[in-house]
Coordinates of C-alpha atoms in Angstrom, one line a residue:
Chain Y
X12 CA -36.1 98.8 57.8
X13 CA -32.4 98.6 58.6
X14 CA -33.0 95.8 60.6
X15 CA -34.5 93.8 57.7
X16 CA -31.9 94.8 55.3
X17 CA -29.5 94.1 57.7
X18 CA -31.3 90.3 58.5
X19 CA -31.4 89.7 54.4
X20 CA -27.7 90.2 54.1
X21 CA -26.5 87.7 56.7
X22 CA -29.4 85.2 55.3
X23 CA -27.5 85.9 52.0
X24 CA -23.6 85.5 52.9
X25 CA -25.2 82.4 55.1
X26 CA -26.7 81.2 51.7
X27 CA -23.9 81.9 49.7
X28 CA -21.0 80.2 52.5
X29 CA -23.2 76.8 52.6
X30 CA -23.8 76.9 48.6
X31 CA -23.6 73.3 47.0
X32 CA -21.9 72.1 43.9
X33 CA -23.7 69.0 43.2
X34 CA -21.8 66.6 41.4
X35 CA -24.4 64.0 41.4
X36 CA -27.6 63.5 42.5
X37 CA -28.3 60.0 40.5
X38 CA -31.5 61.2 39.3
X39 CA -30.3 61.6 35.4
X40 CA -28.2 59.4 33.5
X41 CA -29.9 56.2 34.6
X42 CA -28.3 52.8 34.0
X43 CA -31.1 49.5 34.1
X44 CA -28.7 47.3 35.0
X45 CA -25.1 46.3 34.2
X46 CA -23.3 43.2 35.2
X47 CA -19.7 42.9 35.7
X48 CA -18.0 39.6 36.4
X49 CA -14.6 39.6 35.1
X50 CA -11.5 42.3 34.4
X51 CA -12.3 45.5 33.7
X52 CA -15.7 46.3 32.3
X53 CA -16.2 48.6 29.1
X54 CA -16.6 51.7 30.4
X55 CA -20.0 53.8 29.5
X56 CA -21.1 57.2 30.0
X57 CA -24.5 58.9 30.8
X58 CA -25.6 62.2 30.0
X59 CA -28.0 64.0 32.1
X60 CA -28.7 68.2 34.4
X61 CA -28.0 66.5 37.6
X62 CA -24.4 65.5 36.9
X63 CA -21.6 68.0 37.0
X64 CA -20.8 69.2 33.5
X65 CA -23.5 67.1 32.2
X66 CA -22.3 63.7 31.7
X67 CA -20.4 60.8 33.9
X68 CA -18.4 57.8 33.2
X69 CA -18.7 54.6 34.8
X70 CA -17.0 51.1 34.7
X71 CA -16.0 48.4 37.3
X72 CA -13.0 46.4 37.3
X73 CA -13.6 42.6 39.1
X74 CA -10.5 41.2 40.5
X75 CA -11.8 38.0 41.8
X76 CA -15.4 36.1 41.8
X77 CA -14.7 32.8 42.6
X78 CA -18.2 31.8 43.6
X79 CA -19.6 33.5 39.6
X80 CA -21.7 36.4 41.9
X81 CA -20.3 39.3 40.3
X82 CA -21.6 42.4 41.0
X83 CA -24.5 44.5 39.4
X84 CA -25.1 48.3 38.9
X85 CA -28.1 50.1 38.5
X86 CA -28.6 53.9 38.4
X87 CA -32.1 55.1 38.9
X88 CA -34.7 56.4 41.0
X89 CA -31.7 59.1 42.5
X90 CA -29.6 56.0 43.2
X91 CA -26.3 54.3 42.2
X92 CA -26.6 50.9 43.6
X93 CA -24.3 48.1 43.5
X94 CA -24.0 44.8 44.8
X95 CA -20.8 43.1 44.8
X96 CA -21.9 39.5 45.5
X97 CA -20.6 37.3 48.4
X98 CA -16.6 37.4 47.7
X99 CA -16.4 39.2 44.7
X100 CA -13.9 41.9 45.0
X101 CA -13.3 44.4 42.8
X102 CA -13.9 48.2 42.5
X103 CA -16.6 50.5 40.9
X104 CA -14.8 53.7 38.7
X105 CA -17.7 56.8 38.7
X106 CA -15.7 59.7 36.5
X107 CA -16.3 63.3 36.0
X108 CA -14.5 65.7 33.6
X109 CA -15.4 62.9 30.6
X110 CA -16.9 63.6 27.1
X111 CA -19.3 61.1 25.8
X112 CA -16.7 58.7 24.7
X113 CA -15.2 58.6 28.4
X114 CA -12.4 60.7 27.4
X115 CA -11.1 63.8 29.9
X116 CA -12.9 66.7 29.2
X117 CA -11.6 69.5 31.7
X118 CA -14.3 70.9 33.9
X119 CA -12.4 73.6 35.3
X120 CA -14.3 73.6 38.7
X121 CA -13.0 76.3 41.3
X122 CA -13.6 75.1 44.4
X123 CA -11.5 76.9 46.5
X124 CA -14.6 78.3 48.2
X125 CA -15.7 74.9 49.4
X126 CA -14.8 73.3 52.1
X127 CA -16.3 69.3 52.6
X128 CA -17.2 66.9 49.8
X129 CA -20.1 64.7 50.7
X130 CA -20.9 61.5 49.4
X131 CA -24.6 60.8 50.9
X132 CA -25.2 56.5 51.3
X133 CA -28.2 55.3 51.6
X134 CA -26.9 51.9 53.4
X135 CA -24.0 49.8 53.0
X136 CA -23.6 46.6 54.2
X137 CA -20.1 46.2 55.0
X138 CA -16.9 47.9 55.9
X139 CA -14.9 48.8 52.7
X140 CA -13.1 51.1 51.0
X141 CA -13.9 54.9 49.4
X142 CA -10.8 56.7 47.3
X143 CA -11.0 59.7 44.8
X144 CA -8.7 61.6 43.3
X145 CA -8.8 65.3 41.5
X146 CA -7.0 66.4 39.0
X147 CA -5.7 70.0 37.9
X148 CA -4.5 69.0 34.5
X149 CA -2.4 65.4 35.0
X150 CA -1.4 66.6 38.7
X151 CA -3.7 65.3 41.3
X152 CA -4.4 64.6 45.1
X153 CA -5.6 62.1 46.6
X154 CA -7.8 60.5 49.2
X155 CA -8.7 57.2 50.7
X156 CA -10.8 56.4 53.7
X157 CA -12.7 53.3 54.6
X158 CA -16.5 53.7 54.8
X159 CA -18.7 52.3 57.7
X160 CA -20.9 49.8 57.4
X161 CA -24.6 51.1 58.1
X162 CA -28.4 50.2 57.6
X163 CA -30.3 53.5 56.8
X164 CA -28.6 57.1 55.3
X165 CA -25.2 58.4 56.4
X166 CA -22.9 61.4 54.8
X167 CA -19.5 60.4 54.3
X168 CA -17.9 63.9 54.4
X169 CA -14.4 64.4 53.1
X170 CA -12.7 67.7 54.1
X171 CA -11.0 69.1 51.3
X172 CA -8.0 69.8 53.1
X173 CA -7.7 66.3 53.9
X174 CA -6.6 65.6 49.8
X175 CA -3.1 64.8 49.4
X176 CA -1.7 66.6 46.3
X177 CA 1.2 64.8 45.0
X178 CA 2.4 68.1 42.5
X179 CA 2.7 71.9 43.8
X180 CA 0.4 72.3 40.8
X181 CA -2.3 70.5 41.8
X182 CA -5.3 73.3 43.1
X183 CA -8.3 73.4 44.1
X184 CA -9.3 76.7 41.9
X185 CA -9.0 74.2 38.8
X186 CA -10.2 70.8 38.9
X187 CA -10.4 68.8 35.6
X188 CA -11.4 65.6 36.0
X189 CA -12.8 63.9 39.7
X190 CA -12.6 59.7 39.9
X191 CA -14.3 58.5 43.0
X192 CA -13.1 54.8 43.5
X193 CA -15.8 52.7 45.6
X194 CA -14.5 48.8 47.3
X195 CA -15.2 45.5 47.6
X196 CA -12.5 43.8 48.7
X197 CA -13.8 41.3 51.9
X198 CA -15.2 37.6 51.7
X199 CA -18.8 38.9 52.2
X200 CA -19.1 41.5 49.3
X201 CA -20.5 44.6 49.7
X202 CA -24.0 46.0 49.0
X203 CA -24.5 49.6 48.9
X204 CA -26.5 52.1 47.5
X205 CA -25.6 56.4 46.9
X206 CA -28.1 58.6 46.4
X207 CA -25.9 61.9 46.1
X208 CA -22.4 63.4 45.7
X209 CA -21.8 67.3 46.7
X210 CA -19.2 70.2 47.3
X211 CA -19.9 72.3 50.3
Chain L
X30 CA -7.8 0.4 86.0
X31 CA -7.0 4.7 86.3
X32 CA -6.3 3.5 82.2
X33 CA -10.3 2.1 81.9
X34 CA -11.7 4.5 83.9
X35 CA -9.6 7.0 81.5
X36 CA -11.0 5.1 78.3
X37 CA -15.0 5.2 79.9
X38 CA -15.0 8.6 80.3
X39 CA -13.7 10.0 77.0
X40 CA -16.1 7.0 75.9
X41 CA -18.9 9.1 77.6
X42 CA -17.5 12.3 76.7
X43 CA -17.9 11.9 72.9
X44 CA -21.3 9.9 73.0
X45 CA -22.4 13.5 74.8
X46 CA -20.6 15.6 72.1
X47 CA -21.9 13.1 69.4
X48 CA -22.8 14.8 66.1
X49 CA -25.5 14.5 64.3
X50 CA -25.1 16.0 60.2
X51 CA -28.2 17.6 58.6
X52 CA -26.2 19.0 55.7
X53 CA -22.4 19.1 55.1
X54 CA -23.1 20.4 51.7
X55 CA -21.2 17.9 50.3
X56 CA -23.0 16.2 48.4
X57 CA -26.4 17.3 47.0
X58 CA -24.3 20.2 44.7
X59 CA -26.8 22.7 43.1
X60 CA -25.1 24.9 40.4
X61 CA -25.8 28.8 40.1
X62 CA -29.6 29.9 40.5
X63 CA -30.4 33.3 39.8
X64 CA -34.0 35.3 40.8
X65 CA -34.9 38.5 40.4
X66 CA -39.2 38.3 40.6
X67 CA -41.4 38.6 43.4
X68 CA -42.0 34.8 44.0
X69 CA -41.6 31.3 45.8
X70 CA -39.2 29.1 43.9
X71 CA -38.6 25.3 45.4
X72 CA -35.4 23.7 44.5
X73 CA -34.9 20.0 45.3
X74 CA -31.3 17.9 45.8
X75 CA -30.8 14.9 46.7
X76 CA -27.3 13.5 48.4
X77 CA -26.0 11.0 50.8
X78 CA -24.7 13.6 53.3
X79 CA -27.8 15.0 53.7
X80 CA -29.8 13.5 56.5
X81 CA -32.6 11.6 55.0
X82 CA -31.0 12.2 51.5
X83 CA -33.1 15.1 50.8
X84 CA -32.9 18.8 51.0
X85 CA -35.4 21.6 49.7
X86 CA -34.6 25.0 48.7
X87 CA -37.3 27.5 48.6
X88 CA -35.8 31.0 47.6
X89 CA -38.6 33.8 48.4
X90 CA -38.4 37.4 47.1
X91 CA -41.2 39.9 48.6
X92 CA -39.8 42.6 47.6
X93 CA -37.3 43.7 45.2
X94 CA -37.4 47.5 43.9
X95 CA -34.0 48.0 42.7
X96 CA -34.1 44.3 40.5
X97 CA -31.5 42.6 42.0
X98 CA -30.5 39.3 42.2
X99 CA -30.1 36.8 44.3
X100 CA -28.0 34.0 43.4
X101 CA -27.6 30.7 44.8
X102 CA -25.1 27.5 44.5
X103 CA -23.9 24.6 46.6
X104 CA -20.7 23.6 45.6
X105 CA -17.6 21.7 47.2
X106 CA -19.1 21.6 50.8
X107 CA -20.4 25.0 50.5
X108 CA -23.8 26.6 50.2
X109 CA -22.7 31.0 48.7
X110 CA -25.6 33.1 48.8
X111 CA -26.1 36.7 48.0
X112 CA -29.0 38.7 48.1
X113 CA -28.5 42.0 46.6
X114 CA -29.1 45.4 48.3
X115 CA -32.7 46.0 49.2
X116 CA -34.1 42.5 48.7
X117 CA -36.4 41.4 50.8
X118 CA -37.0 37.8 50.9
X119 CA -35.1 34.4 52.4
X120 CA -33.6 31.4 52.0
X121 CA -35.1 28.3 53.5
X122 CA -34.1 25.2 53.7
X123 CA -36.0 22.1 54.6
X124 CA -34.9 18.6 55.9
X125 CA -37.7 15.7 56.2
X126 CA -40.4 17.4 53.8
X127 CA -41.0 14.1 52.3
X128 CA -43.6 13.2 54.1
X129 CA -43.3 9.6 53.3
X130 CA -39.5 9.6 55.3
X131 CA -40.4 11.8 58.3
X132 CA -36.8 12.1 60.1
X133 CA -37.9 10.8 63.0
X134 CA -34.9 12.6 65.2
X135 CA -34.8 12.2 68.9
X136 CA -33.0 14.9 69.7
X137 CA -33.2 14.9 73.6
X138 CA -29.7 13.8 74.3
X139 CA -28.8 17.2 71.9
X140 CA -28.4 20.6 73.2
X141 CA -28.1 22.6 70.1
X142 CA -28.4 23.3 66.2
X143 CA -25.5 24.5 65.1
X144 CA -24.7 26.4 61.9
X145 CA -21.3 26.6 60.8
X146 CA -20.8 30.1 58.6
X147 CA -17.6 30.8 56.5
X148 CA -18.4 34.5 56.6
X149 CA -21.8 36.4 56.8
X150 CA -22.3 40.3 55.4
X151 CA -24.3 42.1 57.9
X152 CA -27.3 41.6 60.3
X153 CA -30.1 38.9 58.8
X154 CA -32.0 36.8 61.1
X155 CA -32.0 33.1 61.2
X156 CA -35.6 31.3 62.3
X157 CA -35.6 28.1 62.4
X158 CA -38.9 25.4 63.0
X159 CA -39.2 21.6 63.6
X160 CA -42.2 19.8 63.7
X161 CA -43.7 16.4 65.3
X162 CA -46.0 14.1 63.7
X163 CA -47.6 16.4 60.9
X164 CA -48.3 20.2 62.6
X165 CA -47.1 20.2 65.6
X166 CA -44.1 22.7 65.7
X167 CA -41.5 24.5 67.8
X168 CA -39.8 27.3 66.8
X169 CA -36.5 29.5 67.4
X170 CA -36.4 33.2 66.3
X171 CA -33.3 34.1 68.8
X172 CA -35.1 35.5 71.7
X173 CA -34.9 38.9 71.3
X174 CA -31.3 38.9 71.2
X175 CA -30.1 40.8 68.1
X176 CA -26.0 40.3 68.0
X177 CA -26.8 36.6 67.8
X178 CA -27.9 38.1 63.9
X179 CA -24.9 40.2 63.2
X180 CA -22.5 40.1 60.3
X181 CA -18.6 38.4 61.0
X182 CA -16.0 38.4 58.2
X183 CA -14.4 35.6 59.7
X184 CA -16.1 32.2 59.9
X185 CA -18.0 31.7 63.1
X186 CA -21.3 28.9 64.6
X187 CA -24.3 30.4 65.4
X188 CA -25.5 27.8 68.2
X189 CA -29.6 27.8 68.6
X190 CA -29.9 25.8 71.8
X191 CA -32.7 23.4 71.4
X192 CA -34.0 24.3 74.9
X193 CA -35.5 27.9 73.7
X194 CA -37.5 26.2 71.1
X195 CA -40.5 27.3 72.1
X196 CA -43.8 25.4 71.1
X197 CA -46.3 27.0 68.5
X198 CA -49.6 26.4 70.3
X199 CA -52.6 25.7 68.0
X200 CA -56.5 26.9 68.9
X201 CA -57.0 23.8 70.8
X202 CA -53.7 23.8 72.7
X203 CA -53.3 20.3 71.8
X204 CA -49.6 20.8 70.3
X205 CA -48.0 17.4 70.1
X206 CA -44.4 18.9 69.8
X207 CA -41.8 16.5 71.0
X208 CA -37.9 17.2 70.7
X209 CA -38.0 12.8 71.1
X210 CA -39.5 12.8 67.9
X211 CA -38.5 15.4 65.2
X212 CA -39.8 14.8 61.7
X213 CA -39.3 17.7 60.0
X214 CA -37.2 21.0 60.2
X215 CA -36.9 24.1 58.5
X216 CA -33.8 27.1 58.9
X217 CA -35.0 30.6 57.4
X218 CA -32.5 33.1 56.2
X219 CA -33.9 35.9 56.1
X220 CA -32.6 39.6 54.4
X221 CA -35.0 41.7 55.7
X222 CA -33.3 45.8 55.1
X223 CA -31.9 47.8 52.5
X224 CA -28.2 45.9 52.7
X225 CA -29.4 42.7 51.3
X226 CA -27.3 39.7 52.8
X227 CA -24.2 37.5 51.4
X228 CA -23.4 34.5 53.3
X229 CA -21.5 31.6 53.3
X230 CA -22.8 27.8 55.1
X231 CA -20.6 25.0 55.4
X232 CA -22.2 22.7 57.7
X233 CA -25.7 22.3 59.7
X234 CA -25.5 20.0 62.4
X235 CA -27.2 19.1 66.8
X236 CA -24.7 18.4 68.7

């Protein structure tokens, strides 16, 4: 009997240590299709149970498409895809801590007891850039890392500790508002598809 | 007479490394095409830098679940595609398809096709056929050698050497194929996994 309690209690503190705060698992707030192909696109939000505090923002901001290709967003079937078109360079903006107009809405996430964030791809064709920043009120860290180019699903894991705060009151017991930033900037564009983004 | 022996052999030296253009993309400009459906479009130019004048498109989608695009122009010596993530499909393009103007290449003195990229995303094979006096056809699919495929971010040649065409025999083994007598070709570009494919060509040429 002891041995049984004793198992359940180390199954627990082994479920509780590897706990997961989704952030976003694509599933809700879908998007058809959106085409950017110049500046910075209007930004829109989504609302749906699979995205932290219930709603996201999104919008891209094209800095060159010389060749008219642009870049296209979809989010559905549990997947943000985009395809930045060959030598359109630019960056995708996905927000969360944003009320339905796209303004900052303080989520007040404590994630002190996490250690990794995990953005899940499920390819990418090309070498570019990933960068997101957290915020604790209008203090924030920061992180940027270039992601791999790979055919077939890879975790990009991001180690908490690894964010650069740029204030003393930046902390990870209070995060407000989260922007992941995700690159095109090479001549062949870059195709890539997310199916999930996670605290663990 | 070191001076004429000089003058024969660089002569000699560029009738071996003479050129022969199929498509500077130059001329024959196609503005932007965009597909989306599960289909076989043909697109037709016509320009004096093409060899014979002529130059087919056919843009095939097989599969397409996420609705992307792929879009398609030949401008300023250029031909920009890109086919968006998980597309299946390919580019072709076809020299000689009139079949009223066979080409009527001999390309033995030629040791290779030669496609000049300005930058290419990430693996996507390249097939390419010729044919001889209606079916009879050779074809290249790299030999089993996968890095020929890869992507490059800086411009580069993929070189298909004319020797590993390899003949496509026929139920009566009777293939015709002759490298002296080449009257159509096709090059297939093909996006085949979940990263689609964006490329850049500048110029297709045997040298």
């Amino acid at each position: 009997m002891m041995k049984k309690i004793i198992t359940i209690i180390i199954l627990l503190i082994a479920g509780i240590t590897n706990a997961q705060l989704v952030v976003d698992d694509f599933k809700t707030g879908t998007i058809n299709k959106k085409t950017y192909t110049t500046g910075s696109g209007i930004v829109s939000t989504q609302k749906g149970n699979g995205i932290v505090k219930g709603i996201r923002s999104i919008n891209a901001k094209i800095r060159q498409n010389p060749n008219d290709h642009g870049m296209e967003l979809s989010i559905k079937n549990g997947l943000l895809t985009m395809s930045y078109g060959y030598d359109t360079r630019g960056t995708t903006f996905v927000n969360y801590g944003v009320d339905k107009n796209g303004e900052n809405m303080p989520m007040n996430l404590n994630l002190k007891d996490y250690k990794t964030l995990k953005v899940e791809f499920e390819a990418k064709s090309t070498i570019n850039g990933i960068n997101i920043n957290m915020f604790t009120g209008n203090r924030y860290a920061a992180y940027g890392d270039h992601v791999r180019a790979r055919e077939g699903k890879f975790v990009k894991e991001i180690p908490l500790k690894d964010l650069r705060p740029t204030h003393k009151d930046f902390t990870l017991s209070d995060i407000d508002y989260i922007r992941f930033q995700f690159d095109s900037r090479s001549k062949t564009g870059c195709n890539m598809a997310i199916n999930k983004i996670w605290f663990e | 007479m070191k001076t004429i022996f000089l003058g024969i052999s660089l002569f000699v030296s560029f009738i071996a490394h003479g050129q022969i253009v199929l498509d500077d993309f130059s001329t024959g400009p196609m503005s932007q095409k965009k597909h989306s459906t599960i289909a076989e479009s043909k697109l037709t130019q016509s320009g004096s830098n093409i060899l014979n004048n002529q130059r087919d498109i056919l843009v095939k989608i097989k599969k397409n679940d996420d609705k992307q695009l792929i879009l398609s122009k030949i401008e300023k010596g250029r031909m920009v595609i890109s086919m968006g993530y998980n597309i299946t499909g390919a580019i072709e393009l076809r020299y000689g398809y009139d079949r009223t103007k066979p080409l009527n290449l001999n390309l033995s003195k030629y040791k290779s096709l030669n496609i000049e990229y300005e930058a290419k995303s990430n693996f996507g094979r390249v097939y390419t056929s010729m044919f001889s006096n209606g079916p009879n056809r050779a074809f290249w699919r790299g030999g089993g050698n996968r890095t020929l495929f890869e992507g490059k971010e800086r411009g580069f040649t993929l070189k298909i050497p004319l020797v590993e065409l390899q003949k496509a025999q026929d139920n009566k083994n009777t293939n015709a194929f002759t490298i002296k007598d080449v009257d159509h070709i096709k090059i297939q570009f093909l996006a085949q996994n979940k990263r689609g494919l964006n490329f850049t060509i500048k110029n297709i040429y045997f040298e």
